[in-house]
Amino acid sequence: MKTALITGITGQDGSYLAEFLLAKGYRVVGMVRRTSTIDYSRIEHIQDQIELAHGDLLDQGSLYAIFDAYRPDEVYNLGGQSNVQLSWSQAVLTAESTALGVTRLLDCMRQVTPASRFYQASTSEIFGDADESPQTLTTHLNPRNPYGVAKVYGHLITQNYRQRQGLFAVSGVLYNHESPRRGLDFVTRKITHGVAQIKLGLATELRLGNLDAQRDWGFAGDYVQAMWLMLQQDQPVDYVVGTGQLHTVRDFCRIAFEVANLDYRNYVVEDPAFFRPTERFPLLADPSQTIADLGWLPQVDFEGLIEMMVTADLAALGA
């Protein structure tokens, strides 16, 4: 039985990855911080099947203790501060956890379990104001916020530990991936939760930013399979993971409201307060190498993802 260590196990990706690995027969260890505010709701249904270890990406000693106690075969780093807007008000914390936290993990692995395999959760935000679309691993890195900058550091330090220390360490450059477990501070969940509220008479409008903003959106449950596949290869290689398809926020709204038999035009208000800087080239994945090498393909399409999320939010609010 292989042992997998997951940082960020209580988040969207961590919970789906834990389910996936349990189904594969893994012993799953999730790292959680010792705090009174931590939310276990996403892993509540599997909590009796996993082991939780207290640690913090800011505390090197706690990480050493976890590596020494559990000797993981695979390490999935999904932890750190992951909210783009929050990264402006908590820039130092974002750097400490999302950037330097990667180095702390890699150095623990180098010293304690050098034969382990390491996955770093990279992101399309490393391309930021991209100079081409779609993006590949050769696209110029140009982040536009502290979160993106921190992720660039994590991406590059993973490459450096692979090249200079000989570790099996890879980064998956994941594009936007959503689910009913997405936090309410992300626009997709804000939309689907808003639809449910309006349908049930709990709200009368939904205020959003630029409805013409474009993104490459997929289902988080599909993307965790790609993470696992990267660590099953003979050689450590980075990959871009996305659908290769663009949709606008307007598209997302239209479909989400249609699921509830509503017309988004009657409820959605564009609010300049929520606008983000316009990109020259939209963030769009080129997953061709991932598909060719890993045989990975997303199973849930755009419409299916939105229907899943709206249905879950309606159920959660008592519809």
mmCIF file of N, CA and C in Angstrom, residues 43 47 51 138 173 239 313:
data_model
loop_
_atom_site.group_PDB
_atom_site.id
_atom_site.type_symbol
_atom_site.label_atom_id
_atom_site.label_comp_id
_atom_site.label_asym_id
_atom_site.label_seq_id
_atom_site.Cartn_x
_atom_site.Cartn_y
_atom_site.Cartn_z
ATOM 1 N N ILE A 43 -14.206 17.030 3.576
ATOM 2 C CA ILE A 43 -13.677 15.671 3.773
ATOM 3 C C ILE A 43 -14.431 14.920 4.868
ATOM 4 N N GLN A 47 -13.514 11.160 6.412
ATOM 5 C CA GLN A 47 -12.587 11.447 7.496
ATOM 6 C C GLN A 47 -12.174 10.194 8.272
ATOM 7 N N GLU A 51 -5.910 9.744 7.445
ATOM 8 C CA GLU A 51 -5.203 10.146 8.659
ATOM 9 C C GLU A 51 -4.845 11.622 8.539
ATOM 10 N N THR A 138 6.332 26.704 -22.565
ATOM 11 C CA THR A 138 7.367 27.629 -23.039
ATOM 12 C C THR A 138 6.882 29.078 -23.046
ATOM 13 N N VAL A 173 0.469 22.699 -14.297
ATOM 14 C CA VAL A 173 -0.042 24.057 -14.505
ATOM 15 C C VAL A 173 -1.533 23.938 -14.791
ATOM 16 N N TYR A 239 3.396 19.484 -16.782
ATOM 17 C CA TYR A 239 2.318 19.462 -17.778
ATOM 18 C C TYR A 239 1.337 20.595 -17.549
ATOM 19 N N ASP A 313 -26.037 23.548 -5.154
ATOM 20 C CA ASP A 313 -26.362 24.729 -4.356
ATOM 21 C C ASP A 313 -27.854 24.816 -4.053
#
